[in-house]
Short mmCIF file of C-alpha atoms and ligand atoms in Angstrom, two decimals:
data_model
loop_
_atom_site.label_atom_id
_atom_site.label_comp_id
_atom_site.label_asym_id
_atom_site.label_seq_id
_atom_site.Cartn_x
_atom_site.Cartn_y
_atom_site.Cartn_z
CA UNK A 248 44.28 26.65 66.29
CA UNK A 249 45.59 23.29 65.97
CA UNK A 250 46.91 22.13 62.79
CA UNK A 251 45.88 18.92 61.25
CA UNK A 252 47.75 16.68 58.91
CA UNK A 253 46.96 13.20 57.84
CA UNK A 254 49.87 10.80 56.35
CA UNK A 255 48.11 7.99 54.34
CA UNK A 256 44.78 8.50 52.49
CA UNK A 257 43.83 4.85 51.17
CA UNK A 258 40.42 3.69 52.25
CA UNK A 259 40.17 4.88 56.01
CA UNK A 260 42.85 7.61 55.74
CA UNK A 261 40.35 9.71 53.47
CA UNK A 262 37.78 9.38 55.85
CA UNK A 263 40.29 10.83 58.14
CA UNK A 264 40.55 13.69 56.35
CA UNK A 265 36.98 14.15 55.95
CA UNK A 266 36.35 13.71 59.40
CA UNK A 267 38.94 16.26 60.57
CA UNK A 268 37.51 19.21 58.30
CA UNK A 269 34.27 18.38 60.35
CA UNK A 270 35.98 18.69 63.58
CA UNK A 271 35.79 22.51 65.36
CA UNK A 272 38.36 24.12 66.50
CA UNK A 273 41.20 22.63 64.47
CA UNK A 274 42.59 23.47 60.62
CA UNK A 275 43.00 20.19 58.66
CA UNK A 276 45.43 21.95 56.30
CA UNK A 277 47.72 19.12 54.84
CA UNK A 278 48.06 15.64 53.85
CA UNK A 279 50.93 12.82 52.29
CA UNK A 280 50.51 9.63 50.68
CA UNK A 281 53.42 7.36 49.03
CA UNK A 282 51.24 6.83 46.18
CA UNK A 283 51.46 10.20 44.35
CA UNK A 284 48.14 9.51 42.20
CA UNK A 285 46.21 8.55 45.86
CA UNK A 286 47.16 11.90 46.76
CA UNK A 287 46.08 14.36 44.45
CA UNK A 288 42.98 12.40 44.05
CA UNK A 289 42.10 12.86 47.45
CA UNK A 290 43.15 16.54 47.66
CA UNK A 291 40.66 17.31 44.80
CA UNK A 292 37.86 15.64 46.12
CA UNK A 293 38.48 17.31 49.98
CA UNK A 294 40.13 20.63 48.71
CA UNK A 295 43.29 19.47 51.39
CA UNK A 296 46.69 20.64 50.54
CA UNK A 297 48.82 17.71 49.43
CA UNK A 298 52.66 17.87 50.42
CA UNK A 299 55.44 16.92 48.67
CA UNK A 300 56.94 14.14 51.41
CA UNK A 301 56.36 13.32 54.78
CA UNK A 302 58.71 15.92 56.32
CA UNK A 303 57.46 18.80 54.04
CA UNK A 304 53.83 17.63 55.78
CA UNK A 305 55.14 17.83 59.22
CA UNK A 306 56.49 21.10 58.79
CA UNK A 307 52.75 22.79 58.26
CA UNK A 308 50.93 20.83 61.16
CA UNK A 309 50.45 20.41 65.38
CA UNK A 310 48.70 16.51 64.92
CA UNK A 311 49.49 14.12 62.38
CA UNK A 312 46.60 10.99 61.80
CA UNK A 313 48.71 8.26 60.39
CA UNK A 314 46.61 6.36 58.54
CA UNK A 315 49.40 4.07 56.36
CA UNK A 316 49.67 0.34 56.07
CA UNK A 317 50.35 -1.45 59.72
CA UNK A 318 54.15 -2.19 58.90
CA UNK A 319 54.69 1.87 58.72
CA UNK A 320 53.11 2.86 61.38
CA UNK A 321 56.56 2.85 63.37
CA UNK A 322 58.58 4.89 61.02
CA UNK A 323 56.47 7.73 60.20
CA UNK A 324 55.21 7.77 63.78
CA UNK A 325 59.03 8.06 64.45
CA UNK A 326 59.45 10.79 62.28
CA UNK A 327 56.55 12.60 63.42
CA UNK A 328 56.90 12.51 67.12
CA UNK A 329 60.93 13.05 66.62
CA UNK A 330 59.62 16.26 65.03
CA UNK A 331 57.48 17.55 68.17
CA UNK A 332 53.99 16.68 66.50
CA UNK A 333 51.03 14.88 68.40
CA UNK A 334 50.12 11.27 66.05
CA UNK A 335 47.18 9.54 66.04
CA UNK A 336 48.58 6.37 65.19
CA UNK A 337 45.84 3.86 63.49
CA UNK A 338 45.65 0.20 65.51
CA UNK A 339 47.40 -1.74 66.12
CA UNK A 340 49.72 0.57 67.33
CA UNK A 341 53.02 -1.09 65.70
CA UNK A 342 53.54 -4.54 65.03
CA UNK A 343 56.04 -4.82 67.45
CA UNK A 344 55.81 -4.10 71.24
CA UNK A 345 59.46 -3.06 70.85
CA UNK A 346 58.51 -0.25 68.47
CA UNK A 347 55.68 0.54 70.49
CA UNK A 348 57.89 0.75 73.46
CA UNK A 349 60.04 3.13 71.56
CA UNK A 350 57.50 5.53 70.07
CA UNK A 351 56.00 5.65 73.74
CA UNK A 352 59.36 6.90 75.67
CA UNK A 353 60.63 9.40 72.54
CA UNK A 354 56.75 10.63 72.76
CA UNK A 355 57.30 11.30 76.79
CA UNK A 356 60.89 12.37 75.74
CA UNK A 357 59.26 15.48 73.26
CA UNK A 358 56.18 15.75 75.49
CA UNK A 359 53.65 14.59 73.14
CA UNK A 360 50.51 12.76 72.90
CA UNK A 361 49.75 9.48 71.63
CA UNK A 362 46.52 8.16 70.96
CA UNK A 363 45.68 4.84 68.88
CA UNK A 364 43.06 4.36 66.98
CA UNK A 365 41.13 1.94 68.78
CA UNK A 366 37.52 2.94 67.29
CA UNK A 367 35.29 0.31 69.04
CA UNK A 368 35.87 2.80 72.31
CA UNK A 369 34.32 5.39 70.87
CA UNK A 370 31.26 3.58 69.57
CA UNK A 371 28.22 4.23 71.21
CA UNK A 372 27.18 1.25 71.11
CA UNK A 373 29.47 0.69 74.32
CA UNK A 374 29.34 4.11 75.41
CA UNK A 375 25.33 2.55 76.24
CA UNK A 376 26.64 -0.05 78.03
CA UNK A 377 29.15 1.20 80.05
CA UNK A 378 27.22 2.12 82.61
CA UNK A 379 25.60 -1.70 83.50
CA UNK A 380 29.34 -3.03 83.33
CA UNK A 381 29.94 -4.04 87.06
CA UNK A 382 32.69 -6.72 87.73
CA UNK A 383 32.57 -7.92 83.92
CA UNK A 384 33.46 -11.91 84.23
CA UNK A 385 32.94 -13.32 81.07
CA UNK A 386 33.22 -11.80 77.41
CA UNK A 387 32.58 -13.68 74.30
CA UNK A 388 33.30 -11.76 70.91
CA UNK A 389 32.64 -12.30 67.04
CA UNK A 390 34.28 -10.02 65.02
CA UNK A 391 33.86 -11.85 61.04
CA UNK A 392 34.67 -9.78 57.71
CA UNK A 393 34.39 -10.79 54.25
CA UNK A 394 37.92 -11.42 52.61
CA UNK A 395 39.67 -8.50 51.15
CA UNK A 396 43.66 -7.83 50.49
CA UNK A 397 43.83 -4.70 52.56
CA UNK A 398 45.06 -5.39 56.03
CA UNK A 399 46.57 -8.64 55.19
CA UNK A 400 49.88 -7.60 55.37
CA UNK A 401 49.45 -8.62 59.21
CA UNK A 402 47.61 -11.50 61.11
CA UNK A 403 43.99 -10.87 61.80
CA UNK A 404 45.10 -10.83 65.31
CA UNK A 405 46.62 -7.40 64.54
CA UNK A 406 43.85 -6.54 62.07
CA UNK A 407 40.52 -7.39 63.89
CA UNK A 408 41.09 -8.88 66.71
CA UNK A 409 42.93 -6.36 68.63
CA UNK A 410 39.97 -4.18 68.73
CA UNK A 411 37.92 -6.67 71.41
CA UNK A 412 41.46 -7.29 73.05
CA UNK A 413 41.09 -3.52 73.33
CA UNK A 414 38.17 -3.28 74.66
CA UNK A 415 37.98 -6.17 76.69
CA UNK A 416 41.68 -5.09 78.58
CA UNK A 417 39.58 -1.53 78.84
CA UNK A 418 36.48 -3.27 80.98
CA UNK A 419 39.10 -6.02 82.96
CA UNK A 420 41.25 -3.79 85.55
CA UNK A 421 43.75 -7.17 86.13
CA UNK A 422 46.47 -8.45 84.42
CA UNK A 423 46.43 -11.44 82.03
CA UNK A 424 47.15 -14.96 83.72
CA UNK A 425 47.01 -16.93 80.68
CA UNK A 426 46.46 -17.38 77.03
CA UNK A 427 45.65 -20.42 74.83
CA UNK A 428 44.88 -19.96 71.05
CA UNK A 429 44.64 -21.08 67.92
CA UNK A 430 44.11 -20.37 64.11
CA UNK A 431 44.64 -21.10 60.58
CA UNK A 432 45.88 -19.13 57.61
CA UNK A 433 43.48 -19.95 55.05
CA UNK A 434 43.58 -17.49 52.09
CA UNK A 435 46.45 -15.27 52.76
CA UNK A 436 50.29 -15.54 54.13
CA UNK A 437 49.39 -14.67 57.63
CA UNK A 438 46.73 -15.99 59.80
CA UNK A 439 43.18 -15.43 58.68
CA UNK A 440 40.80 -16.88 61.05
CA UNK A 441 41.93 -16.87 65.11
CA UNK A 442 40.39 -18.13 68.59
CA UNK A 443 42.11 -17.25 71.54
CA UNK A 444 40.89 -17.68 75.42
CA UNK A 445 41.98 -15.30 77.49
CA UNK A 446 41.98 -15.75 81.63
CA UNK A 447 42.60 -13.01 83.54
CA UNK A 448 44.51 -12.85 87.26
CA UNK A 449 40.69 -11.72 88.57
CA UNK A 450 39.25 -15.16 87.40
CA UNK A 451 37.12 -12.97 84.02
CA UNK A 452 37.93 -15.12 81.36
CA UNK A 453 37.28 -13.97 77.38
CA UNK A 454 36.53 -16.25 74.28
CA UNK A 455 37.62 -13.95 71.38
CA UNK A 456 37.22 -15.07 67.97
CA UNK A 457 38.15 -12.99 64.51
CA UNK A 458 38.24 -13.85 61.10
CA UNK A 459 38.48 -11.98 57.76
CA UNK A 460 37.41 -14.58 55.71
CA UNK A 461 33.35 -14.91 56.41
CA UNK A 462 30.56 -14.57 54.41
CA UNK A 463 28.26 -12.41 57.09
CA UNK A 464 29.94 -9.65 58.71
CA UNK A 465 29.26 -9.91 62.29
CA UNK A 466 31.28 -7.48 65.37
CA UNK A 467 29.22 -8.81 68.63
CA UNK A 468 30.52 -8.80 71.59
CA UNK A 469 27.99 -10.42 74.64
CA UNK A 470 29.32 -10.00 78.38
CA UNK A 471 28.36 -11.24 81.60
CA UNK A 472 28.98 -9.14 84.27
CA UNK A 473 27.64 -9.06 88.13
CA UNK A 474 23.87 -9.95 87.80
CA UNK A 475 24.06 -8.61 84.52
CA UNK A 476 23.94 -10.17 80.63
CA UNK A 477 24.71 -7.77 77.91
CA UNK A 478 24.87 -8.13 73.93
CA UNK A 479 26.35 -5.77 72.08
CA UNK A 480 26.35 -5.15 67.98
CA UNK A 481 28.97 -2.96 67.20
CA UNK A 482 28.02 -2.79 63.92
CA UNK A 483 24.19 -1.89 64.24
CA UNK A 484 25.52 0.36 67.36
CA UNK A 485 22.54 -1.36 69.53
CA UNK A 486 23.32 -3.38 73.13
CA UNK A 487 20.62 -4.92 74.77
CA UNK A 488 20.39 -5.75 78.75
CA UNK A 489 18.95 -8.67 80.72
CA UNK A 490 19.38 -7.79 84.75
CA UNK A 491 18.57 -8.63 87.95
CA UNK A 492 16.92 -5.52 90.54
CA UNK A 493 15.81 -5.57 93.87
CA UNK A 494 13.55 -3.37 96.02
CA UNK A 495 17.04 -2.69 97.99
CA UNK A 496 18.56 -1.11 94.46
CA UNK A 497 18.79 2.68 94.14
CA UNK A 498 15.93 3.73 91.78
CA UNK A 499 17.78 3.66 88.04
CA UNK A 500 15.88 5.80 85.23
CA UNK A 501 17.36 4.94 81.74
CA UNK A 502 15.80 6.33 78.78
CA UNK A 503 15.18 3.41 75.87
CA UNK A 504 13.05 0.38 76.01
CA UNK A 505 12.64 -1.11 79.96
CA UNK A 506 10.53 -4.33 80.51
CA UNK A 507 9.77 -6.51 83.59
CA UNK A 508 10.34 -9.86 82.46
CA UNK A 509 9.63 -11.77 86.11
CA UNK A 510 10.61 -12.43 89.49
CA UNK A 511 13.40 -15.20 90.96
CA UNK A 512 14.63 -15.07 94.18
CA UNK A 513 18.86 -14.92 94.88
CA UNK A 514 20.16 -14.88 97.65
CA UNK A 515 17.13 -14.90 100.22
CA UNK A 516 16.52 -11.50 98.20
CA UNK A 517 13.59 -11.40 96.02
CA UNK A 518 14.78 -9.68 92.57
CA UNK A 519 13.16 -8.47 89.39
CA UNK A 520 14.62 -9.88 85.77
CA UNK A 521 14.37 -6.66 83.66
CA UNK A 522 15.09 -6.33 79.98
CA UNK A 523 16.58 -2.56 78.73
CA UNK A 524 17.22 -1.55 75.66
CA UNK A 525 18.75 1.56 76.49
CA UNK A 526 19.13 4.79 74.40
CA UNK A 527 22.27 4.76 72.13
CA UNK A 528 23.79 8.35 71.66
CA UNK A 529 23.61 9.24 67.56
CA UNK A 530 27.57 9.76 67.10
CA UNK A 531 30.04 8.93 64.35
CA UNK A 532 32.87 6.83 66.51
CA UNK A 533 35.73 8.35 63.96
CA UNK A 534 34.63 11.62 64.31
CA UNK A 535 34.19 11.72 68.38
CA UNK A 536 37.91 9.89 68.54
CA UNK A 537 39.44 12.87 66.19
CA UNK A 538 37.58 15.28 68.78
CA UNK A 539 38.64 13.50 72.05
CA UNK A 540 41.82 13.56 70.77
CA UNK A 541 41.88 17.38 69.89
CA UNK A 542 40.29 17.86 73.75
CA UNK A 543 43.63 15.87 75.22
CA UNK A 544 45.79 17.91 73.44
CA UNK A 545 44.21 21.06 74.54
CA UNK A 546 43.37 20.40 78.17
CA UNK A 547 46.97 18.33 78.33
CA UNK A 548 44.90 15.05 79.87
CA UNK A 549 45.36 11.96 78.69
CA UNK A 550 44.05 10.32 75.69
CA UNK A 551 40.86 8.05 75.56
CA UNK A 552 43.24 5.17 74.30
CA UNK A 553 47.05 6.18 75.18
CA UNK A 554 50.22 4.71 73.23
CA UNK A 555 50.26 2.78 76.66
CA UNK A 556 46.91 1.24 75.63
CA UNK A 557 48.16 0.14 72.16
CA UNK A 558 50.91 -1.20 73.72
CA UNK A 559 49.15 -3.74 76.06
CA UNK A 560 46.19 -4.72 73.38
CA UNK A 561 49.56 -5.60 70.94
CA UNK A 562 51.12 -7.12 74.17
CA UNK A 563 48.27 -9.85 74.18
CA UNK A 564 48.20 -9.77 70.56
CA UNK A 565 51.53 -10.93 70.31
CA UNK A 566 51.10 -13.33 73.63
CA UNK A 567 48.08 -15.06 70.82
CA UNK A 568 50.51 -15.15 68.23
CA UNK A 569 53.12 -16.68 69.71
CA UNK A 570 50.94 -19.76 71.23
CA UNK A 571 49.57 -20.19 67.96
CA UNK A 572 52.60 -20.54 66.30
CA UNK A 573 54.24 -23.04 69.35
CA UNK A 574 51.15 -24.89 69.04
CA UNK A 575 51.13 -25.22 65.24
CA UNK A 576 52.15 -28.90 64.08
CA UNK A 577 54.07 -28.93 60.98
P1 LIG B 140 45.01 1.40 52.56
O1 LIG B 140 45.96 0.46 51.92
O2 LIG B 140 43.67 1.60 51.94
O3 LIG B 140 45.68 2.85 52.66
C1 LIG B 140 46.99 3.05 53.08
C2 LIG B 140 47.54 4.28 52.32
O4 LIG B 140 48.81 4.60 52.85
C3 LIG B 140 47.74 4.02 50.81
O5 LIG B 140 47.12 5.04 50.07
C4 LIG B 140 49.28 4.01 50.64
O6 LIG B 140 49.68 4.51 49.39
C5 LIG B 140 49.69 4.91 51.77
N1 LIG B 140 51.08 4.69 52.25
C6 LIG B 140 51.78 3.53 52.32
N2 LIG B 140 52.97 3.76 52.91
C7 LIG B 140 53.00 5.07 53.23
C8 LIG B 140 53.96 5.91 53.86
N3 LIG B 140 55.12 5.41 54.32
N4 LIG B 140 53.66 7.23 53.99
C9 LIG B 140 52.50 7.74 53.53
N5 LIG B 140 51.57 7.00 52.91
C10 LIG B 140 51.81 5.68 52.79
O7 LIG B 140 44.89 0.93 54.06
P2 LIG B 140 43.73 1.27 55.12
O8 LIG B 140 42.70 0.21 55.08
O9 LIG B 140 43.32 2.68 54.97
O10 LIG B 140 44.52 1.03 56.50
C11 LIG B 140 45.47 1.95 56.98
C12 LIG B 140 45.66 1.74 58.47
O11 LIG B 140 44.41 1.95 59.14
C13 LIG B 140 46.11 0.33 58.88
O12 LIG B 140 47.01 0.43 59.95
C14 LIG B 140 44.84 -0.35 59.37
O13 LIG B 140 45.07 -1.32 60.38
C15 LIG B 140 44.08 0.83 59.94
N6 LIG B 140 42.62 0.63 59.88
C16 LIG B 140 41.91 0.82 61.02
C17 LIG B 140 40.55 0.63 61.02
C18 LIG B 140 39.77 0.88 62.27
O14 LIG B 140 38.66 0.35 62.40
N7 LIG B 140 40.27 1.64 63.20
C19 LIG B 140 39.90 0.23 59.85
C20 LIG B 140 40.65 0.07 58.68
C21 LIG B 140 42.02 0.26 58.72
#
């Protein structure tokens, strides 16, 4: 049975924990955090050993969840892998794409797996929606959270807005062509609200927009793909679908909410404008990641979102950063 261990248990590194002792087939029998206090508080409330150090944690487990602040991530990652264990590395993967570069190759080097924790892939929100996402061209994404201090320690480029980079590089199979951007660091040292416009070698182009410091929390992402609009909540896990069918279309039976809104004609073809609201699977994304990851190790595929995967979403990010800081007048 695999053994679970999770370094870091502030605010989403208990959950973690929690989430692992739900997860079958695996023993979630250790976990480390710097701050001694944080640690034997969380050990009481989940019943989870708590190690001394980070080495004395790696020596009871198979997978370590590293769940620490995003300038560590490279270090105990390094540690961990260097020791033979699988990490589930939180996003963004590093903050540099030279670390990440290094953690992949000494992972391939000790033959094991990488996944980051990219949860917006496993929500099911676009696990519904997959399935209508044909030749995406054009993404536009909102991703606004009320200002607090944790995660400011990077840009919210690195802290929200590298989940929709994520996903969007996930849904566009071509390279980026180019990237213009801009943002502001309002409250805190690094930058808190961010716009960037991505254009892709395929001509899909995405508008992605983060901040940290809004009143209304908002994580939408709307896409137009071939003869299809889709807008999806990530945070009330809902998408809904406006679509074009013809009599020519193979017969598709969705379960959810499916109304004929009219006819146009495209194309010489006449087509039906249908509204879906389809069916959303009842999941908990953290939980389904920690079990997807479990399945890779075991069945020796590759994970959902690979170190590789990190790597290119903190490519871009770093592509955004960079022309926001040439562009930045002084
Ligand atoms: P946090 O500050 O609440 O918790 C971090 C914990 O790590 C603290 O308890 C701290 O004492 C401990 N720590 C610091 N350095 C350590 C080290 N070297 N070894 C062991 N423990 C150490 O932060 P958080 O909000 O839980 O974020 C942690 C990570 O999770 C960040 O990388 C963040 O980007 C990521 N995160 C991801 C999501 C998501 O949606 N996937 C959401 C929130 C946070």
């Amino acid at each position: 049975m695999l053994r679970i261990g999770i370094a870091g248990v502030g605010h989403l590194g208990k959950i973690h924990a929690k989430l692992w002792k739900e997860v079958e087939g695996v023993s979630t029998v250790a976990i480390y955090d710097a701050n001694p206090a944080q640690a034997s508080a969380i050990s009481n409330e989940t019943g989870i050993e708590n190690a001394d150090d980070l080495e004395g944690l790696l020596e009871k487990v198979d997978v370590l969840s590293i769940v620490t602040p995003t300038p560590t991530h490279y270090e105990v990652a390094k540690q961990a892998i260097l020791a033979g264990k699988h990490v589930l590395i939180e996003k963004p993967i590093t903050t540099t794409t030279e670390q990440a570069h290094d953690l992949i190759e000494l992972a391939k080097s000790k033959d094991v797996k990488i996944q980051v924790g990219h949860i917006e892939r496993f929500n099911p929100a676009l696990l519904a929606a997959e399935r209508y996402l044909d030749d995406p061209r054009f993404f536009e994404s909102h991703r606004m959270a009320q200002f607090q201090p944790r995660g400011t320690d990077v840009a919210v480029v690195l802290d929200l807005m590298i989940h929709d980079i994520d996903v969007i590089l996930s849904l566009v199979k071509s390279p980026v062509r180019s990237i213009d951007a801009s943002g502001v660091a309002v409250v805190s040292e690094e930058l808190d609200i961010a716009n960037a416009r991505i254009k892709f070698e395929n001509g899909a182009v995405a508008n992605v927009t983060a901040s940290r410091i809004s009143q209304t929390p908002m994580r939408k992402l709307r896409i137009f793909a071939k003869e299809a609009y889709l807008s999806l909540d990530f945070g009330m896990k809902s998408v809904d679908v406006f679509r074009l069918e013809s009599a020519l279309d193979p017969v598709k039976q969705h379960a959810g909410l499916t109304m004929k809104l009219g006819q146009i004609e495209k194309g010489n073809v006449p087509r039906t404008i249908i509204y879906e609201k389809p069916d959303v699977p009842e999941l908990n994304p953290l939980k389904y990641e920690l079990e997807l990851f479990r399945d890779a190790i075991l069945q020796h595929s590759r994970p959902v979102v690979s170190g590789e995967d990190g790597l290119k979403a903190l490519e871009v990010a770093e592509e955004i950063l960079k022309t926001i800081k040439s562009e930045t007048i002084v």
